[in-house]
Structures are given as C-alpha cells and as structure tokens.
Short mmCIF file of C-alpha atoms and ligand atoms in Angstrom, two decimals:
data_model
loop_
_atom_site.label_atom_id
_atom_site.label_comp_id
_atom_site.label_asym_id
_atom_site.label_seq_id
_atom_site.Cartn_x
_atom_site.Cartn_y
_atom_site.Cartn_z
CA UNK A 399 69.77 15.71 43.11
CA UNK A 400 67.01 13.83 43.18
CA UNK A 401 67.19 10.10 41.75
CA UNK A 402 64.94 10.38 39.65
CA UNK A 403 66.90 13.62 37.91
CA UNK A 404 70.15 11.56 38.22
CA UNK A 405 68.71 9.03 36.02
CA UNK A 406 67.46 11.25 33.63
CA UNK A 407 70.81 13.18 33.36
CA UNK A 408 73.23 10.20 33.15
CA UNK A 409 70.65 9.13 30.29
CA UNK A 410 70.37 11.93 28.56
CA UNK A 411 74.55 12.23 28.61
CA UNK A 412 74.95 9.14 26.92
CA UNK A 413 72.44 9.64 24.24
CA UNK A 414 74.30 13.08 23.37
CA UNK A 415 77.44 11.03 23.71
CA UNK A 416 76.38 9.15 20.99
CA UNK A 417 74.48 11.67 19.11
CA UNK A 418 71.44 9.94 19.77
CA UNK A 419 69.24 12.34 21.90
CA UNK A 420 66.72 14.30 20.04
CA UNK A 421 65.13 17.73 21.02
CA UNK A 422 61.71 18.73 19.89
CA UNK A 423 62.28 22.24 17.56
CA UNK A 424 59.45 24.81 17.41
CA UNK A 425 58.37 24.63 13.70
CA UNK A 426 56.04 26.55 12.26
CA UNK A 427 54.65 24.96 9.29
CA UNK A 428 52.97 27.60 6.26
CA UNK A 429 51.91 26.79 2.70
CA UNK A 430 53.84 25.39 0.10
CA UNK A 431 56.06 23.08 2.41
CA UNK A 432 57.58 25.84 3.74
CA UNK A 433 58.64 25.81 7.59
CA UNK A 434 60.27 28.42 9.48
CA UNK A 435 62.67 27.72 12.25
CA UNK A 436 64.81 29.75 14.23
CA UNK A 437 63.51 32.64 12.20
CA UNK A 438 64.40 31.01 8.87
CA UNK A 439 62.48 29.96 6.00
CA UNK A 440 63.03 26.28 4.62
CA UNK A 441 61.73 24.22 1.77
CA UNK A 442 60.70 20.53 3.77
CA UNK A 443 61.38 17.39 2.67
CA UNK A 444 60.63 15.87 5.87
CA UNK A 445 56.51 16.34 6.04
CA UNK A 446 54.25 13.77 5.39
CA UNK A 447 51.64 16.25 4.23
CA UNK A 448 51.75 14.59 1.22
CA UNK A 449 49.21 16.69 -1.29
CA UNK A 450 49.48 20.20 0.88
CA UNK A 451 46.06 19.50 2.75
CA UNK A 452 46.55 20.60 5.89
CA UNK A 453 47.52 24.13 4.71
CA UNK A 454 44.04 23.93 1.78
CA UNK A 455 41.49 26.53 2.24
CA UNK A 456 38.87 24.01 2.15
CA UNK A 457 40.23 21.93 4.32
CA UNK A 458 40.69 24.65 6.99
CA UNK A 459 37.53 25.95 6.39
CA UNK A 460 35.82 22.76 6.85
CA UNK A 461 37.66 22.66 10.22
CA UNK A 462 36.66 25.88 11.49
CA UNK A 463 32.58 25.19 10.47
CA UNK A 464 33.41 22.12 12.71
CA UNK A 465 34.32 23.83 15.71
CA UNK A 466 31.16 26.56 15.36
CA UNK A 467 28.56 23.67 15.01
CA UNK A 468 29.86 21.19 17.20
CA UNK A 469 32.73 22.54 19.33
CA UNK A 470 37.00 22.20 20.10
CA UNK A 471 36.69 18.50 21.84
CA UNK A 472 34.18 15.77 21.70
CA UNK A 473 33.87 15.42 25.13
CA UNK A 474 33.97 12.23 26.00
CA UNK A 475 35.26 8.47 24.57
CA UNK A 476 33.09 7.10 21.57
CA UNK A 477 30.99 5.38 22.76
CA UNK A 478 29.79 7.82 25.94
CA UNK A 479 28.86 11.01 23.66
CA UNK A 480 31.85 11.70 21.69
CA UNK A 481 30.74 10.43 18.18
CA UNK A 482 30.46 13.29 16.70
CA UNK A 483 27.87 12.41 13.53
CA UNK A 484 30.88 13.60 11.19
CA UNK A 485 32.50 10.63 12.79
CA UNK A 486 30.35 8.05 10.67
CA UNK A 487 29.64 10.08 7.53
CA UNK A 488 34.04 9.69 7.15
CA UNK A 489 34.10 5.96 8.09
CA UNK A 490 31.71 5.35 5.41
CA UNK A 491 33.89 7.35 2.60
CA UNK A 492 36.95 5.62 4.03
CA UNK A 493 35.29 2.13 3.47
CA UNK A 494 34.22 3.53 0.21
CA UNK A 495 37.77 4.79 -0.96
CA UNK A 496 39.33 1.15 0.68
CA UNK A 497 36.66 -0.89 -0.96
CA UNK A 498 35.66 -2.44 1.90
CA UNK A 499 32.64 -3.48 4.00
CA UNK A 500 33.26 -0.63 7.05
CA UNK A 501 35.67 0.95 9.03
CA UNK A 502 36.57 2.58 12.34
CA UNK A 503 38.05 6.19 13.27
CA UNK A 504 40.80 6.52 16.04
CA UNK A 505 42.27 8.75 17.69
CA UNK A 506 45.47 8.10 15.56
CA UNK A 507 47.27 6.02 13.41
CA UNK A 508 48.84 4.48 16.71
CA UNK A 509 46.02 4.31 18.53
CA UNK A 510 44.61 2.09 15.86
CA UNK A 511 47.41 -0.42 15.73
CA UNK A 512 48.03 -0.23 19.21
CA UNK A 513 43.69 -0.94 19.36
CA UNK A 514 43.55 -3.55 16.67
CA UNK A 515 46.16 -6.15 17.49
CA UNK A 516 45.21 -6.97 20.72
CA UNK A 517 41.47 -7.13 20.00
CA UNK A 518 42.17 -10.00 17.62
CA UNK A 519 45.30 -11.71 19.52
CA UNK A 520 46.42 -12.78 22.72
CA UNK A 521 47.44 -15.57 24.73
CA UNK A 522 48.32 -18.83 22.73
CA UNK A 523 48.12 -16.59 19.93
CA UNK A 524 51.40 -15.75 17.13
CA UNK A 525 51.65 -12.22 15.70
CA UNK A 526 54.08 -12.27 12.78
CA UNK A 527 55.82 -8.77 12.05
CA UNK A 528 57.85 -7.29 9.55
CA UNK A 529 61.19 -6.46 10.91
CA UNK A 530 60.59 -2.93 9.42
CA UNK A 531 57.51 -2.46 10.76
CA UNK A 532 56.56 0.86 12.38
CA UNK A 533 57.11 1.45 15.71
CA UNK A 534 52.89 1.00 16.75
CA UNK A 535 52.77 -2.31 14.91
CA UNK A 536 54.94 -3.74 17.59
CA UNK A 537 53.48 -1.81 20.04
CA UNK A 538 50.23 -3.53 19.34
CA UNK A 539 52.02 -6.80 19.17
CA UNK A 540 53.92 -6.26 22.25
CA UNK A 541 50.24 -5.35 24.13
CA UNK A 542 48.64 -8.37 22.93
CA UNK A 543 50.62 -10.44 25.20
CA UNK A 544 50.72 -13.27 21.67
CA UNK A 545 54.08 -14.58 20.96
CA UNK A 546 55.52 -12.19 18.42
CA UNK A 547 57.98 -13.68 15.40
CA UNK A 548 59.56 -11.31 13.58
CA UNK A 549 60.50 -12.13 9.77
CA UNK A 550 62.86 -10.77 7.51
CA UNK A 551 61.96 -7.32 5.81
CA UNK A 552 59.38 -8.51 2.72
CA UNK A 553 60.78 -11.75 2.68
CA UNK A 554 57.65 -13.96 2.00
CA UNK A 555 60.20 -17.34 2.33
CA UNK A 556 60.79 -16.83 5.71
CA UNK A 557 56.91 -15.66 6.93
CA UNK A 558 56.18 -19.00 5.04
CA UNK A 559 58.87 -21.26 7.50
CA UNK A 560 57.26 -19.27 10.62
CA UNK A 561 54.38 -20.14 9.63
CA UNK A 562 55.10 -24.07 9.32
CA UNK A 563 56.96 -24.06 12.28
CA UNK A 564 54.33 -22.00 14.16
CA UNK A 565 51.05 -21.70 13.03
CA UNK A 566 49.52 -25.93 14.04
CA UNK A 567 50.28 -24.80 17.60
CA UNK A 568 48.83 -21.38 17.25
CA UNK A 569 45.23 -20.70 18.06
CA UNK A 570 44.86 -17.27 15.59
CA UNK A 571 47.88 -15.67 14.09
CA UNK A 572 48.23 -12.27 12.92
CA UNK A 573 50.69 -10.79 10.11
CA UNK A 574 51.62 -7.44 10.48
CA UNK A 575 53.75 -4.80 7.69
CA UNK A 576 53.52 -1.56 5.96
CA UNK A 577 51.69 -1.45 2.85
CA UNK A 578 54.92 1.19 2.31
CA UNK A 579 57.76 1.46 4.69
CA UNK A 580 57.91 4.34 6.60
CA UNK A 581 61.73 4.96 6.74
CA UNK A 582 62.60 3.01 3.27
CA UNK A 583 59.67 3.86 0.89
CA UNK A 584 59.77 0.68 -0.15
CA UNK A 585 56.23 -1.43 -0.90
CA UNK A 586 55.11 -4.86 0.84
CA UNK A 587 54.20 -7.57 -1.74
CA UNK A 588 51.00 -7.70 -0.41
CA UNK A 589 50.01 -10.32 -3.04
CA UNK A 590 52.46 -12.46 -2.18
CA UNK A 591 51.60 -11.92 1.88
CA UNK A 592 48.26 -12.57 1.30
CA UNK A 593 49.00 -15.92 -0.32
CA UNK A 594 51.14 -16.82 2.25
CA UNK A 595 48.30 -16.23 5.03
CA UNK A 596 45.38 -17.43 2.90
CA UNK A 597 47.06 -20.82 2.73
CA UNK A 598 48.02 -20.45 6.26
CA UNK A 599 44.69 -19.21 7.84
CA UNK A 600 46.58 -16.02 9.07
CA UNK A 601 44.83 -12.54 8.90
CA UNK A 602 47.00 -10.10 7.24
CA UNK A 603 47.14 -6.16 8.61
CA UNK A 604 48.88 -3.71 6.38
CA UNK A 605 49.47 -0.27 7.50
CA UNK A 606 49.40 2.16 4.96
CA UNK A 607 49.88 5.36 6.74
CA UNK A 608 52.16 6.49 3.49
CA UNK A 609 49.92 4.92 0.40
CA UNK A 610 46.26 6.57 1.45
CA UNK A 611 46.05 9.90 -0.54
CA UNK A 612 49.42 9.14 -2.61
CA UNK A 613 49.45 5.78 -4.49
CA UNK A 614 46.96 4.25 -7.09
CA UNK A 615 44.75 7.00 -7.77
CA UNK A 616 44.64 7.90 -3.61
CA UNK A 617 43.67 4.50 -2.90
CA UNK A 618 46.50 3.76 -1.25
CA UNK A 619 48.95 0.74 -1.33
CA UNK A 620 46.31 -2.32 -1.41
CA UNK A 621 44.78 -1.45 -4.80
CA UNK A 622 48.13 -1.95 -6.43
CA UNK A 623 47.53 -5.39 -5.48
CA UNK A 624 44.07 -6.50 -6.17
CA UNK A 625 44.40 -10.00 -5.80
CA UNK A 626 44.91 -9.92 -2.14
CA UNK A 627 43.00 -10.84 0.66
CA UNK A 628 43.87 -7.91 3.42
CA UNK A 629 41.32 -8.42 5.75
CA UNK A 630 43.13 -5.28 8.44
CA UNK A 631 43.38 -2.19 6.24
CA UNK A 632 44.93 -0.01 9.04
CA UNK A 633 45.87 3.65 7.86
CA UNK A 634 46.05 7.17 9.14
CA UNK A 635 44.21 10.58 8.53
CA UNK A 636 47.69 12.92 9.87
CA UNK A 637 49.67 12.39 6.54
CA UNK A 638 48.24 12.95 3.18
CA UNK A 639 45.22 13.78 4.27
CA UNK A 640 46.34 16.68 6.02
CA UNK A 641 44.32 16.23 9.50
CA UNK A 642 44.60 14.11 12.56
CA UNK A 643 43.33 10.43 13.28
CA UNK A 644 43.56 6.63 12.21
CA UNK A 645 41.57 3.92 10.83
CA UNK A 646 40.76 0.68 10.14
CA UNK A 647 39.01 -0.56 7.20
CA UNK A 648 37.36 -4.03 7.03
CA UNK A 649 34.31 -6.37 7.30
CA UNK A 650 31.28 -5.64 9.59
CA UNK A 651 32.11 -8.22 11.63
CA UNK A 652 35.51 -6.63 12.13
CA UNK A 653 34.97 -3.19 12.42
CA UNK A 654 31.88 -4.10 14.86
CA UNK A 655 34.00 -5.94 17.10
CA UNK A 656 37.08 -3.33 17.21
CA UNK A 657 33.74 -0.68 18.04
CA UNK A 658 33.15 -2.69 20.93
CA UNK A 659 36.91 -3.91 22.38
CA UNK A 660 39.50 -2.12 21.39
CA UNK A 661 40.86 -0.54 24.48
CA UNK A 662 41.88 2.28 22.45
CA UNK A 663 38.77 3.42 21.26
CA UNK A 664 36.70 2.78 24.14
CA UNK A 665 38.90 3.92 26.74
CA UNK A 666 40.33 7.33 25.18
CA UNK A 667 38.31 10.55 24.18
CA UNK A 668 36.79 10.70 20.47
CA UNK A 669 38.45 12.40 17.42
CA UNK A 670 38.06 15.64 17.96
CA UNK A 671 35.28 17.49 15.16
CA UNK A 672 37.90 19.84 13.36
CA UNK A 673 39.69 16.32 12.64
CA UNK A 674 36.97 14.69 11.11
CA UNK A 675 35.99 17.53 9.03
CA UNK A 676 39.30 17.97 7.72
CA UNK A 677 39.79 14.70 6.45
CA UNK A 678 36.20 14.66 5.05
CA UNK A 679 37.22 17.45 2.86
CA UNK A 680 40.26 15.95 2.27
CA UNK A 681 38.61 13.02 0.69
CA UNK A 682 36.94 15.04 -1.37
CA UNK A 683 39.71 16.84 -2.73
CA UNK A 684 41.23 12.96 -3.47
CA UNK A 685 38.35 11.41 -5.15
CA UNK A 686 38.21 14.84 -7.51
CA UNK A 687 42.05 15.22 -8.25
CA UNK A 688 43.71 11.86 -9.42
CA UNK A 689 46.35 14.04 -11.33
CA UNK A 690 47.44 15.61 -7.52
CA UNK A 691 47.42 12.49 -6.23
CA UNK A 692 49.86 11.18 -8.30
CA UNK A 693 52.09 14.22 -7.92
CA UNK A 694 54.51 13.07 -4.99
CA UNK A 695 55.43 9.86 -6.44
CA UNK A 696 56.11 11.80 -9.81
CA UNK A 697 58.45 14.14 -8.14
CA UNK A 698 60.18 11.29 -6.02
CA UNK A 699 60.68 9.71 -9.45
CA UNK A 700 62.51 12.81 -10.62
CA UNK A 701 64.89 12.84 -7.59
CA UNK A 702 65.89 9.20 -7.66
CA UNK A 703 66.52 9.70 -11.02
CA UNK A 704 68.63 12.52 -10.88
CA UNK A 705 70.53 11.10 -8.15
CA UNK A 706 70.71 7.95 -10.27
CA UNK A 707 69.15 5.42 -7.19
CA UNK A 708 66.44 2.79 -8.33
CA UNK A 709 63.08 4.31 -9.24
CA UNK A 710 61.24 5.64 -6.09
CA UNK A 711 58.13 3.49 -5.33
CA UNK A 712 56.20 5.85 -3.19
CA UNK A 713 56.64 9.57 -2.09
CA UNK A 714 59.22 8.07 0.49
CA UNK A 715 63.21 8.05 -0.54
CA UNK A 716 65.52 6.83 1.98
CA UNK A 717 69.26 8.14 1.27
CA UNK A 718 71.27 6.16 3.77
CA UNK A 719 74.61 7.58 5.55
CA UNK A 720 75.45 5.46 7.92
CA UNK A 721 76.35 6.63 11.40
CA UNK A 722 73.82 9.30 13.20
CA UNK A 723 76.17 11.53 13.62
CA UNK A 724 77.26 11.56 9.91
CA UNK A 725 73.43 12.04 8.82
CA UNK A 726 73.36 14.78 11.86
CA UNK A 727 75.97 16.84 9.71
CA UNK A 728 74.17 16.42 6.23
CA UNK A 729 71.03 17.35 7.69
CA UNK A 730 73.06 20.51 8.19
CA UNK A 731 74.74 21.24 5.35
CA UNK A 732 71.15 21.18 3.71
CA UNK A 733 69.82 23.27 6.04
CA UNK A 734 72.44 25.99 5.10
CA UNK A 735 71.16 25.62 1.47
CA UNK A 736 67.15 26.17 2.56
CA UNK A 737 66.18 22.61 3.03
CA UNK A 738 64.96 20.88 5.88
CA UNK A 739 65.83 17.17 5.79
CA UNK A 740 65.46 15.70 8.84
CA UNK A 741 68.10 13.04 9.62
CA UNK A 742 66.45 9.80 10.90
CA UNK A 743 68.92 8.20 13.65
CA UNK A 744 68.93 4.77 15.76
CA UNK A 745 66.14 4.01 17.35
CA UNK A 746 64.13 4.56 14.57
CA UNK A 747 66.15 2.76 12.30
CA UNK A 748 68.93 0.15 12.06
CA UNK A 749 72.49 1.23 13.88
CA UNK A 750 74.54 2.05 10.95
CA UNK A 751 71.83 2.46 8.85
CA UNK A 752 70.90 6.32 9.88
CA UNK A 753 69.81 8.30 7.03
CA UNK A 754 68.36 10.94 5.22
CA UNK A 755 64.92 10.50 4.45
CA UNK A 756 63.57 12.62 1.74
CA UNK A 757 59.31 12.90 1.77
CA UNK A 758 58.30 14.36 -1.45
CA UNK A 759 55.14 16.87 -1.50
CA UNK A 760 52.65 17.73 -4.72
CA UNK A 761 53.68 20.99 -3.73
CA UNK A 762 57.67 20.99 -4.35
CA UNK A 763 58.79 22.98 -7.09
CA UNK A 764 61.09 21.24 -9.73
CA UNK A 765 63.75 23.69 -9.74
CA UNK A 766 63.89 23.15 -5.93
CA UNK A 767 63.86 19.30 -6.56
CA UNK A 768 66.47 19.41 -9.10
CA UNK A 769 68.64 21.80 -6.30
CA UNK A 770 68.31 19.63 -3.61
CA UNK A 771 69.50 16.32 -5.92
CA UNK A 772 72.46 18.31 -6.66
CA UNK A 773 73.31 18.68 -3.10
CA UNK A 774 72.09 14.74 -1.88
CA UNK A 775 74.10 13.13 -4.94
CA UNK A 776 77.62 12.99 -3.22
CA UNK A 777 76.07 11.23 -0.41
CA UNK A 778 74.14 8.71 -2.36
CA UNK A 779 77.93 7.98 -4.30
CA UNK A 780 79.51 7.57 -0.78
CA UNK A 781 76.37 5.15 -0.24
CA UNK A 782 78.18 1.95 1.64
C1 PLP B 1238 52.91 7.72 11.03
C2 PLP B 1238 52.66 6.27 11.05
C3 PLP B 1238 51.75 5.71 11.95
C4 PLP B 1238 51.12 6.50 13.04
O1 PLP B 1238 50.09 7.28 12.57
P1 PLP B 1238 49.64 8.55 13.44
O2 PLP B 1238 48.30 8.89 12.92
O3 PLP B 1238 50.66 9.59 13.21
O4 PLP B 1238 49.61 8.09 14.87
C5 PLP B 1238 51.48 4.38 11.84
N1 PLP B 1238 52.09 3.61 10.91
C6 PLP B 1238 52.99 4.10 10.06
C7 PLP B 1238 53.61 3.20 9.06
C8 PLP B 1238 53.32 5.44 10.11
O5 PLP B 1238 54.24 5.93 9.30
#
C-alpha cells in the first residue's frame, strides 16, 4: 500500500475506534424540514434553515431569474468581473438590516472570518477568542500569524486580565465570539464585550451566523444589545436566510479596506448570482414578516420548557450526553421515531461534552415538537 493510504487507514481506524470518524450521508432536503435518507422520511432538527427559505417559492424563483439573466458562476474573483450588480444592491440591504455604514459579500461565512482577521491583525498583533468560538474564527486567528489568547467562554473578567496583561505591548488587538454559540445556543454579552474593548482600544468581531434572520425582529444578535460598539459584524447568508455566502457589516473605512485585502475575497471566485438573489429575496421576506422571524426561538422556548432546561435563548438547544458514542446511539433511537438529530461529537465540541443539538425551524409543527421532547427528556434527566 501506498504510504500515503497507510496513513489514511491507520487514521481512519482510530477515529472509528473511538467513534469519532464521520461519513458524509446523501440527504435530500424538501419542504417543511423534511429530509429523506436512505429512502426514509425525517422531521430535522439539525438544519440551520432557520425560517424555511431555502425551500420558498420566491426565494427559488429569484434564483432561477438569476441564472437566466446573468448565468450559473460569476466567472471570475470580485474584483476581475465577478461582481455581479446583485452583489451591491444585497450589501447595501445587509448594512441597512445591521445598521451600519457598509458591508462586504463572501463567498461564505468562513471565507469571511477566515478574510477579515488577518486583514486587520498580524505580527505584534493579539487576537483574543472565545474558547467557544466557531471553528473559522480561529481559523482566521490562526492565519493572521497575531498571538492568539483564548478566554474563558463569555467570561468578560478574564478578556479584561488579557487585556491588562496584553494589550500595552500589543500594537492592534482583535476580540473575536459568536453573537450566539453555534453548538450551545447560548448569547455573547456583547454589551459587556464592547465595554471591555472600548476601554481597552480593542475592536470587537461578533459572528452571528445563528442571530441574522432569527433574533430581534431578524436583526440578528447585536440589536439585542444596542449599547455596544461592534465595529466587525461578521454573519452568513447559508442559515436563515436560506442561500449561500457571508458578510461583513461595518464602516466605509472597513468594508473598503476588506474590498481591497482580504485574501479571501480577492483571491477566490465571486458569489455565485443564484446566491445573491436568494438572499435578496430572503431579506425581503425578513423585513415583511417579524411574526416568522420570531417563530424558531418561540418553538425552542416550547421544547426547553417541556423538557424543563433553562429558557432557550436562540433557535439553538444543546442537550448534552456526554461521550460520542453515547450521543451516536440517541441520535439513533430518534431516528427510529422520524427525527433527525444529528449528534455533534469531539472535534467540534469539548471531549465529554458530545451532544445532541436540537435547531428549531418556523416550520416545525407543535405536535412534532411536543413528540420529540417526550423522547429527549430522559436524556436531559441523565444530564451529568
Ligand atoms: C456556520 C457558521 C459559520 C460559517 O458560515 P458558512 O457560511 O457556512 O461558511 C461561521 N460562524 C458560525 C458561528 C457558524 O455557525
């Protein structure tokens, strides 16, 4: 065998060992939060397509108008010929809906982390993160080649003794979290992170991937905290909105300067038309239905309720089990009962801390909700 295989293979063995190896799963995803799998039909709980968008007629239909008048791919990167005019008519309603100055359109949610931190950080430069950060924000950190500090998860205390300890001999320094947690649903305080920077001279960057389209009317996690200073709104157009794509929402100055550096807009094709049209019309469907908006975080409510955990605070529940394999067999068990809950497992998240995480979708039906607490409540009891 050749070594390359060998390596591969042992890896691969020890990951199943451990039931840590994942395989992708053909899913075919159809309205209502359905999927089918393997032939079967199951209610998910594990999309992030939040309000149903990427399965609206309008939405499609703005996406297929977008491949008659301007084609399947852009062509080329940004700022060569692929910026698509649909391009700046959605960074304009994104600044709108973030209440900010401008923004920029990425390829994705990754690519925009992955873009922004080292455009504004480097050498001689800290970049404090989260500890429960997603995966791109450290990615980003990581590329900027600044000395990352990680601080505890939301624990403003400890960003504020980094920030003594670190910040005289820093030239810039960055903060980094999710405006809501991606595997714990959980919110930043960004009020209290954006005191701790303002008095620090550090430029906070929340991601809120999970708030756009879901929290405070669809303005996402910031506007629940209107005091603060966030001067990086990162977020993504592949969850609520139902397309494809990230973003970053800021100053001029900002956004002008990301247009210009970031290696991950200039050096990477441009969002792709279909994309940009389906998030347009997503937006509209957000601005015109508050009452939708608000429907994920209702039904999470009604789970954590009838499970009897703490009040969900976004669409996100987290129901931990403990080892992978553990979650592996839940996972299952729900699946026999027509629901697909994915089980989240080490690397994503903590060892010992693998779980069920539970995405709630405006399009759920109660009955199903009230079902599928029947089933998770055992496990939340056993909760360590
Ligand atoms: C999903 C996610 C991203 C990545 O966004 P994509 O558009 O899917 O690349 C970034 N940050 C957080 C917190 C996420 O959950």
């Amino acid at each position: 065998m050749h070594s390359l295989d060998t390596y591969a293979a042992d890896k691969i063995q020890r990951l199943e060992a451990a039931s840590l190896m994942r395989r992708l799963k053909p899913t075919q995803r159809t309205a209502g939060a359905f999927v089918e799998r393997d032939g079967r039909r199951l209610l998910s709980f594990s999309c992030n397509d939040y309000l149903g968008l990427s399965q609206h007629p309008a939405v499609k239909a703005a996406a297929q108008a977008a491949i008659e008048t301007y084609g399947a791919g852009s062509g080329a990167s940004r700022l060569v010929t692929g910026d698509t005019p649909l391009l700046s008519e959605l960074e304009a309603r994104l600044a709108r809906l973030k209440g900010t100055e401008a923004c920029v359109v990425f390829g994705s949610g990754y690519l925009a982390n992955t873009g922004v931190i080292p455009t504004f950080a480097g050498k001689g430069d800290i970049v404090l993160v989260d500890e429960l950060a997603h995966a791109c924000i450290w990615a980003g950190a990581q590329l900027s080649g600044a000395r990352i500090l990680p601080f505890a998860h939301n624990d403003t205390d400890h960003l504020a003794a980094l920030l003594a300890e670190h910040r005289a001999g820093a030239r810039h320094a960055i903060v980094a979290t999710d405006g809501v947690f991606s595997m714990d649903g959980d919110l930043a305080p960004l009020d209290w992170l954006s005191a701790v920077c303002e008095a620090n001279d550090a430029w906070l960057l929340s991601d809120d991937a999970h708030g756009v389209g879901v929290l405070a009317d669809g303005h996402g996690s910031a506007a629940l905290f209107p005091e603060a200073q966030i001067p990086f709104q990162m977020g993504t157009l592949s969850k609520a909105l139902g397309s494809y794509g990230g973003y970053l929402c800021g100053s001029q100055a900002v956004v002008d300067l990301l247009k210009t550096r970031a290696r991950t807009l200039v050096y990477t094709t441009g969002l792709p038309p279909a994309a940009a049209a389906a998030a347009l019309a997503a937006l509209d469907i957000i601005e015109a239905q508050s009452a939708l908006t608000a429907l994920p975080l209702a039904k999470a409510r009604a789970f954590t309720k009838a499970v009897g955990l703490p009040p969900a605070a976004s669409p996100i529940v987290p129901v931990i089990i403990g080892e992978a394999q553990d979650a592996l067999d839940a996972s299952r068990a729900l699946e026999a009962e027509g629901f697909l809950v994915v089980a989240i497992r080490p690397p994503t998240v903590a060892a010992g801390a693998a779980r069920l995480r539970i995405a709630f979708s405006a399009e759920h039906p109660d009955a199903e909700i009230a079902r599928l607490a029947q089933l998770v409540k055992p496990y939340v009891k056993g909760r360590p």
